[in-house]
Amino acid sequence: MGEVSRLLVDYGPAFGQALFLTWKLTVMSFVAGVLLGMAVTVLRLLPVPPLRFVLTGYVEIFRNIPGVVLLIFIVFALPDLDVVIDYEPSVILTLSLVCSAFTADYLRTGINTIPGGQIEAALSLGMRPMRIISAVVLPQAWRAVVQPMTSLLIALMLSTSLASQVPFPGRELTALVSKVATDSAAGMPAFAVAAALYVATGLLIAWAGATLERKVRILR
Amino acid sequence: MRVASASAAIVLLLLAAGVGFRFHAAGQLDARFWEFFAWPTTWSFLGRGLLGTLTSAAMAAVIALTLGLVLLAGRLTRLRLVRWPSIATIEFLRGTPTLLLIYVCFLVLPPAGIKLSTYWMLTLPVSLSTAAVVAEVYRAGVLAVPRGQAAAARSLGLTEVQVFFLVVFPQAVRYIVPALVAQLVIVVKDTTFGYVVTYGELMENAKVLIANYHALVPVYLVVAVLYCLVNYAISSASRRLGRPMH
């Protein structure tokens, strides 16, 4: 315990900033990823075969590629193609692409839980296809996928540790631990503090997700 | 609708052409960036990297499946002294990034006198965090087995250990095979961090190739395709295994 308190005296503010950066990266890539994933899902519903083919490829690629391979490609290989993206946007882009592929996948499963009769009923009421998607399909699909989306958010939060692989000016939790362990002998307490912060964040997300799930789930 | 399809196809082809032109304009289509892919040495080197990835992933999977069972048993027992530490271990390993655990094995343990080989610096953290997830997957399977099964087994006079290993667990496994195989995809993805500890897996070998030929784009593209193919094969297998269960 003495080691942890000494560490917090030396690095306390740094841990605060690192935790904040971890949260910021998580929130930004989740919001971007969810919006992108929703767009992919809707476009995949359109009866346009070439678009479907390409978007299925998109989902399979970003679901299966390891995050760090994608990040390193964006940061180190894209400049060779004269595309230069700054480090922080690169991390957020990587995480949102991966998040969008999983969102599209889960949302499609959510859509499959909606009975076909509802679509027929909406059509017979004279609703247009886009209106059916936005007013009938998507709201119910979202309510069906709260649980997998919660797990996705937790996985995304843990994946922000990827940011430690690029020379980022700010440090998130994993990068901070690696710096503390390199600079001083306080590696173990630093790891313990960072792990506690990750676990606490994860439990908080899980609790929020479970509460939301209880509120919005549809019993069929 | 045919008009929409045709115009979508044209837009997508233009997009692909734009990407191709970008490659050409940046000089990335030059022969010197691609010719070494015609040499067998390149492929045998990448192949060795892939083998490194797969040996680490396979070992991690075996350890995780076993340790996951231990953690599950600890979590399901009635003894609080065993149950609470098991829950804490699961939540801790599940809630910490694998990369952070790798850094601990790489940066924190050696000064403390614990020296692991690069293989174990990668495989051990991956196994531990996977084991915790696998324990939770097992638990979901166990909870899905109808309660009457355990009750019936008990009323036949089986001991608790027999009830678990002969009746409940074999049925639980059948529910969760797809989820377990899907977890293998995450294991393969996690072994990508091998380059952090300089273990010779696919990503590390890719870095060596890049240092030799200065061909970042082609090598990373080929590596990304290899990872996608391996993981796509595993995902497809898990979907096929998943089908008869539903």
XYZ file of C-alpha atoms in Angstrom:
466
model
C 0.000 0.000 0.000
C 2.901 2.331 0.830
C 4.225 1.865 -2.698
C 0.879 2.769 -4.232
C 0.567 5.967 -2.172
C 4.133 7.011 -3.080
C 3.296 6.349 -6.744
C 0.148 8.437 -6.501
C 2.142 11.330 -5.029
C 4.578 11.177 -7.970
C 2.210 10.286 -10.790
C -1.278 11.063 -9.412
C -2.156 13.822 -11.901
C -0.640 11.780 -14.758
C -2.987 8.895 -13.875
C -5.936 11.289 -13.841
C -5.040 12.566 -17.295
C -4.410 9.039 -18.573
C -7.795 7.843 -17.341
C -9.473 10.862 -18.919
C -7.713 10.205 -22.249
C -8.755 6.533 -22.140
C -12.368 7.605 -21.586
C -12.195 10.253 -24.296
C -10.793 7.836 -26.895
C -13.446 5.278 -25.901
C -16.375 7.694 -26.182
C -15.238 9.304 -29.434
C -14.565 6.036 -31.228
C -17.780 4.477 -29.890
C -19.952 7.366 -31.095
C -18.254 7.472 -34.507
C -18.260 3.674 -34.793
C -21.941 3.331 -33.883
C -23.021 6.005 -36.399
C -20.873 4.446 -39.114
C -22.118 0.963 -38.243
C -25.725 2.140 -38.408
C -25.104 3.683 -41.853
C -23.552 0.399 -43.042
C -26.514 -1.570 -41.668
C -29.077 0.635 -43.419
C -27.176 0.595 -46.726
C -26.943 -3.192 -46.478
C -30.744 -3.368 -46.288
C -31.081 -1.705 -49.698
C -31.721 -4.144 -52.553
C -28.561 -3.079 -54.431
C -26.349 -6.184 -54.906
C -22.986 -4.455 -55.637
C -23.363 -2.284 -52.525
C -24.298 -5.285 -50.393
C -21.326 -7.240 -51.675
C -18.862 -4.439 -50.886
C -20.364 -3.725 -47.442
C -20.319 -7.407 -46.495
C -16.627 -7.345 -47.408
C -16.200 -4.216 -45.279
C -17.787 -5.858 -42.239
C -15.783 -9.086 -42.628
C -12.489 -7.210 -43.064
C -12.852 -4.945 -40.047
C -14.299 -7.673 -37.850
C -11.339 -9.950 -38.524
C -8.360 -7.605 -38.764
C -6.363 -7.222 -35.531
C -6.720 -3.628 -34.310
C -2.987 -3.078 -34.014
C -2.390 -4.158 -37.639
C -4.973 -1.610 -38.786
C -3.549 1.129 -36.553
C 0.025 0.547 -37.702
C -1.121 0.510 -41.323
C -2.922 3.833 -40.880
C -0.090 5.478 -38.961
C 3.014 4.151 -40.719
C 1.960 2.895 -44.169
C -0.618 5.498 -45.263
C 1.973 8.323 -45.291
C 3.706 6.366 -48.090
C 0.465 6.862 -50.044
C 0.606 10.584 -49.197
C -2.235 10.231 -46.723
C -1.083 11.631 -43.381
C -3.428 11.407 -40.397
C -2.358 12.664 -36.981
C -1.835 10.103 -34.182
C -4.944 10.735 -32.130
C -7.359 10.756 -35.106
C -5.609 7.583 -36.347
C -6.353 5.774 -33.087
C -9.966 6.964 -33.135
C -10.317 6.012 -36.829
C -8.930 2.518 -36.164
C -11.211 1.896 -33.212
C -14.295 3.322 -34.943
C -13.757 1.197 -38.070
C -13.536 -1.951 -35.925
C -16.485 -0.800 -33.799
C -18.594 -0.042 -36.894
C -18.090 -3.551 -38.288
C -19.212 -5.189 -35.032
C -22.117 -2.726 -34.677
C -23.307 -3.550 -38.202
C -23.077 -7.249 -37.394
C -24.981 -7.018 -34.085
C -27.592 -4.640 -35.484
C -28.361 -7.061 -38.284
C -28.955 -9.781 -35.675
C -31.201 -7.298 -33.855
C -33.152 -6.637 -37.039
C -33.636 -10.376 -37.507
C -35.524 -10.522 -34.189
C -38.275 -8.283 -35.603
C -41.249 -10.320 -36.897
C -41.771 -9.897 -40.654
C -45.446 -9.081 -40.085
C -44.442 -5.675 -38.703
C -42.800 -4.679 -41.982
C -45.864 -5.863 -43.929
C -48.118 -3.901 -41.575
C -46.010 -0.763 -42.040
C -46.051 -1.210 -45.818
C -49.820 -1.646 -45.830
C -50.106 1.608 -43.854
C -48.396 3.242 -46.817
C -45.083 4.005 -45.079
C -42.080 4.530 -47.337
C -39.110 2.124 -47.003
C -36.797 4.689 -45.355
C -39.542 5.634 -42.896
C -40.077 1.960 -42.048
C -36.367 1.549 -41.358
C -36.116 4.663 -39.170
C -39.456 4.372 -37.323
C -40.115 0.618 -37.106
C -36.959 -1.396 -37.702
C -34.059 0.512 -36.132
C -35.691 1.450 -32.788
C -36.587 -2.184 -32.123
C -33.243 -3.458 -33.395
C -31.361 -1.127 -31.005
C -33.445 -2.306 -28.077
C -32.571 -5.908 -28.905
C -28.798 -5.347 -29.002
C -28.132 -3.472 -25.735
C -26.258 -6.430 -24.243
C -23.819 -7.102 -27.118
C -23.299 -3.348 -27.554
C -22.346 -3.103 -23.867
C -19.750 -5.846 -24.330
C -18.541 -4.058 -27.454
C -18.110 -0.796 -25.530
C -16.090 -2.578 -22.842
C -13.929 -4.293 -25.476
C -13.435 -0.933 -27.185
C -12.421 0.677 -23.882
C -9.801 -2.051 -23.387
C -8.652 -1.619 -27.001
C -7.735 2.023 -26.408
C -4.530 0.505 -24.984
C -3.527 0.276 -28.684
C -2.785 3.988 -28.489
C 0.393 3.065 -26.581
C 1.747 1.650 -29.864
C 2.052 5.025 -31.593
C 4.111 7.993 -30.396
C 1.167 9.831 -28.947
C 1.819 13.154 -27.177
C -0.747 12.346 -24.458
C -0.541 9.033 -22.584
C -3.476 6.768 -21.907
C -3.328 4.216 -19.079
C -1.288 1.479 -20.770
C 1.247 3.935 -22.219
C 1.601 5.544 -18.785
C 2.281 2.191 -17.103
C 4.925 1.342 -19.698
C 6.557 4.754 -19.130
C 6.496 4.420 -15.319
C 7.916 0.887 -15.574
C 10.718 2.091 -17.859
C 11.584 5.187 -15.793
C 11.341 3.835 -12.271
C 11.011 0.699 -10.192
C 7.325 1.461 -9.559
C 6.085 -0.764 -12.399
C 4.062 -3.119 -10.208
C 2.080 -0.488 -8.263
C 1.553 1.465 -11.505
C 0.155 -1.672 -13.103
C -2.096 -2.281 -10.084
C -3.517 1.257 -10.228
C -4.076 1.141 -14.005
C -5.690 -2.310 -13.794
C -8.007 -1.077 -11.025
C -9.040 1.909 -13.158
C -9.692 -0.312 -16.210
C -11.694 -2.825 -14.161
C -13.707 -0.053 -12.470
C -14.521 1.561 -15.823
C -15.545 -1.810 -17.248
C -17.790 -2.597 -14.275
C -19.374 0.872 -14.550
C -20.156 0.315 -18.247
C -21.497 -3.176 -17.504
C -23.751 -1.800 -14.769
C -25.049 1.009 -16.995
C -25.650 -1.467 -19.819
C -27.564 -3.871 -17.565
C -29.730 -1.023 -16.250
C -30.510 0.161 -19.776
C -31.201 -3.401 -20.919
C -33.784 -3.889 -18.131
C -35.511 -0.661 -19.154
C -35.701 -1.119 -22.910
C -35.737 -4.854 -23.615
C -38.652 -6.240 -25.586
C -40.041 -9.525 -24.338
C -41.186 -11.593 -27.297
C -33.565 -1.127 -59.058
C -31.319 -2.210 -61.920
C -30.422 1.457 -62.441
C -29.525 1.795 -58.770
C -27.361 -1.344 -58.916
C -25.569 -0.172 -62.031
C -24.885 3.301 -60.645
C -23.718 1.847 -57.302
C -21.375 -0.480 -59.194
C -19.986 2.459 -61.200
C -19.440 4.583 -58.081
C -17.685 1.692 -56.309
C -15.484 0.984 -59.332
C -14.551 4.679 -59.528
C -13.666 4.528 -55.828
C -11.444 1.478 -56.424
C -9.857 3.238 -59.409
C -9.203 6.278 -57.189
C -7.411 4.080 -54.643
C -5.426 2.445 -57.443
C -4.454 5.856 -58.798
C -3.343 6.953 -55.316
C -1.024 3.925 -55.197
C 0.306 4.795 -58.645
C 0.743 8.513 -57.887
C 2.644 7.741 -54.675
C 4.898 5.341 -56.602
C 3.715 2.363 -54.536
C 3.094 0.241 -57.636
C 6.823 0.267 -58.522
C 8.227 -3.191 -59.136
C 10.828 -2.853 -56.363
C 8.034 -2.705 -53.754
C 6.425 -5.898 -54.963
C 9.076 -8.039 -56.673
C 10.269 -9.668 -53.438
C 6.856 -11.290 -53.070
C 7.898 -13.432 -56.052
C 10.793 -14.858 -54.028
C 10.122 -18.044 -52.057
C 12.328 -16.780 -49.185
C 9.846 -13.975 -48.497
C 6.976 -16.399 -48.227
C 8.890 -18.896 -46.120
C 9.777 -16.021 -43.759
C 6.153 -14.845 -43.574
C 5.102 -18.490 -43.252
C 7.415 -18.898 -40.270
C 5.838 -15.788 -38.769
C 2.365 -17.228 -39.287
C 3.527 -20.470 -37.698
C 4.800 -18.448 -34.708
C 1.408 -16.774 -34.455
C -0.399 -20.109 -34.609
C 1.868 -21.912 -32.082
C 1.381 -19.101 -29.602
C -2.370 -18.933 -30.256
C -2.787 -22.720 -29.976
C -0.895 -22.896 -26.684
C -2.827 -19.910 -25.333
C -6.102 -21.579 -26.340
C -5.189 -24.855 -24.590
C -4.136 -23.062 -21.390
C -7.220 -20.821 -21.471
C -9.625 -23.760 -21.911
C -8.047 -25.567 -18.933
C -7.557 -22.595 -16.633
C -11.036 -21.347 -17.567
C -12.440 -24.609 -16.188
C -10.515 -24.127 -12.927
C -11.800 -20.563 -12.597
C -15.334 -21.724 -13.374
C -15.139 -24.447 -10.710
C -13.874 -21.840 -8.239
C -16.648 -19.473 -9.155
C -19.417 -22.071 -8.830
C -18.310 -23.560 -5.521
C -20.229 -22.817 -2.329
C -17.062 -22.086 -0.314
C -16.843 -18.308 -0.052
C -13.095 -18.447 0.577
C -12.671 -19.961 -2.902
C -15.565 -18.301 -4.711
C -14.736 -14.671 -3.991
C -11.064 -14.838 -5.004
C -12.145 -16.672 -8.177
C -14.655 -13.939 -9.044
C -12.033 -11.280 -8.334
C -9.484 -13.060 -10.554
C -11.976 -13.400 -13.404
C -13.076 -9.757 -13.223
C -9.468 -8.570 -12.955
C -8.159 -10.581 -15.935
C -11.246 -9.880 -18.036
C -11.249 -6.175 -17.266
C -7.580 -5.457 -18.005
C -6.268 -5.012 -21.562
C -4.138 -7.932 -22.761
C -1.558 -5.410 -23.922
C -1.184 -4.124 -20.354
C -0.595 -7.686 -19.107
C 2.008 -8.133 -21.859
C 3.786 -4.974 -20.698
C 3.826 -6.360 -17.147
C 5.506 -9.578 -18.313
C 7.862 -7.583 -20.519
C 8.782 -4.556 -18.353
C 7.763 -5.248 -14.750
C 8.563 -8.920 -14.127
C 12.188 -9.044 -15.412
C 13.485 -6.394 -12.909
C 11.660 -8.351 -10.189
C 13.757 -11.378 -11.125
C 11.162 -13.300 -13.138
C 12.555 -13.832 -16.634
C 10.310 -15.375 -19.261
C 11.186 -16.253 -22.852
C 9.619 -13.982 -25.498
C 7.251 -16.836 -26.370
C 5.859 -16.908 -22.820
C 5.890 -13.112 -22.474
C 3.301 -13.173 -25.241
C 1.520 -16.481 -24.645
C 1.069 -16.207 -20.873
C -0.794 -12.841 -20.827
C -2.941 -13.886 -23.799
C -3.785 -17.195 -22.048
C -4.665 -15.481 -18.774
C -7.033 -12.893 -20.198
C -8.631 -15.477 -22.493
C -9.044 -17.913 -19.569
C -11.147 -15.362 -17.682
C -13.407 -14.795 -20.700
C -13.642 -18.551 -21.317
C -14.650 -19.067 -17.661
C -17.583 -16.692 -18.209
C -18.506 -18.430 -21.464
C -18.464 -21.799 -19.650
C -20.664 -20.315 -16.921
C -23.204 -19.098 -19.483
C -23.273 -22.657 -20.860
C -23.681 -24.221 -17.416
C -26.548 -21.842 -16.602
C -28.220 -22.774 -19.893
C -28.425 -26.466 -18.946
C -31.934 -27.155 -17.576
C -31.844 -27.398 -13.750
C -33.762 -30.674 -13.799
C -30.685 -32.349 -15.282
C -28.600 -31.678 -12.168
C -31.526 -32.477 -9.879
C -32.127 -35.799 -11.647
C -28.427 -36.688 -11.483
C -28.342 -35.903 -7.749
C -31.428 -37.966 -7.071
C -29.692 -40.906 -8.779
C -27.041 -40.633 -6.059
C -24.223 -39.029 -8.072
C -21.750 -36.910 -6.123
C -21.522 -33.174 -6.828
C -18.292 -33.702 -8.807
C -19.925 -36.435 -10.887
C -23.031 -34.287 -11.444
C -20.855 -31.492 -12.775
C -18.395 -33.426 -14.933
C -20.651 -36.236 -16.187
C -23.987 -34.459 -16.607
C -23.896 -30.669 -16.572
C -20.578 -29.741 -18.173
C -20.749 -32.021 -21.254
C -24.158 -30.533 -22.081
C -22.955 -26.979 -21.369
C -20.071 -27.395 -23.815
C -22.512 -28.199 -26.604
C -24.226 -24.838 -26.134
C -21.040 -22.822 -26.205
C -18.874 -24.401 -28.900
C -19.560 -21.509 -31.347
C -18.719 -18.903 -28.696
C -15.505 -20.747 -27.794
C -14.388 -20.950 -31.412
C -15.201 -17.253 -31.858
C -12.964 -16.568 -28.864
C -10.133 -18.149 -30.860
C -10.356 -15.219 -33.292
C -9.637 -12.866 -30.394
C -6.681 -15.031 -29.335
C -5.187 -14.809 -32.837
C -5.745 -11.040 -32.825
C -4.073 -10.704 -29.414
C -0.954 -12.584 -30.521
C -0.330 -9.644 -32.898
C 1.217 -7.945 -29.881
C 4.124 -10.395 -30.200
C 6.161 -7.694 -31.887
C 6.047 -5.729 -28.600
C 8.183 -8.434 -26.959
C 10.016 -9.233 -30.262
C 8.536 -12.749 -30.463
C 8.774 -13.975 -34.064
C 5.121 -13.978 -35.074
C 3.613 -12.633 -38.291
C 3.633 -8.963 -37.312
C 7.216 -9.090 -35.996
C 8.444 -10.821 -39.161
C 6.587 -8.217 -41.227
C 8.571 -5.513 -39.444
C 11.813 -7.302 -40.330
C 10.768 -7.520 -44.001
C 9.935 -3.812 -43.979
C 13.314 -2.957 -42.499
C 14.921 -4.883 -45.380
C 12.893 -3.631 -48.348
C 11.391 -0.304 -47.138
C 8.055 -1.503 -48.523
C 5.619 -0.530 -45.767
C 2.405 -0.500 -47.775
C 2.776 -3.830 -49.619
C 4.022 -5.789 -46.594
C 1.378 -4.460 -44.195
C -1.314 -5.069 -46.822
C -0.210 -8.677 -47.310
C -0.019 -9.215 -43.530
C -3.488 -7.719 -43.027
C -4.868 -10.028 -45.717
C -3.209 -13.056 -44.069
C -4.707 -12.184 -40.661
C -8.129 -11.608 -42.214
C -7.987 -14.962 -44.007
C -7.000 -16.899 -40.867
C -9.657 -15.197 -38.747
C -12.297 -15.451 -41.452
C -11.641 -19.184 -41.666
C -12.064 -19.514 -37.883
C -15.242 -17.375 -37.876
C -16.743 -19.417 -40.708
C -15.961 -22.617 -38.829
C -17.656 -21.204 -35.732
C -20.736 -20.242 -37.759
C -20.895 -23.734 -39.261
C -20.571 -25.298 -35.795
C -23.221 -22.879 -34.565
C -25.840 -23.838 -37.102
C -27.065 -27.246 -35.877
C -27.411 -25.969 -32.296
C -30.234 -23.558 -33.079
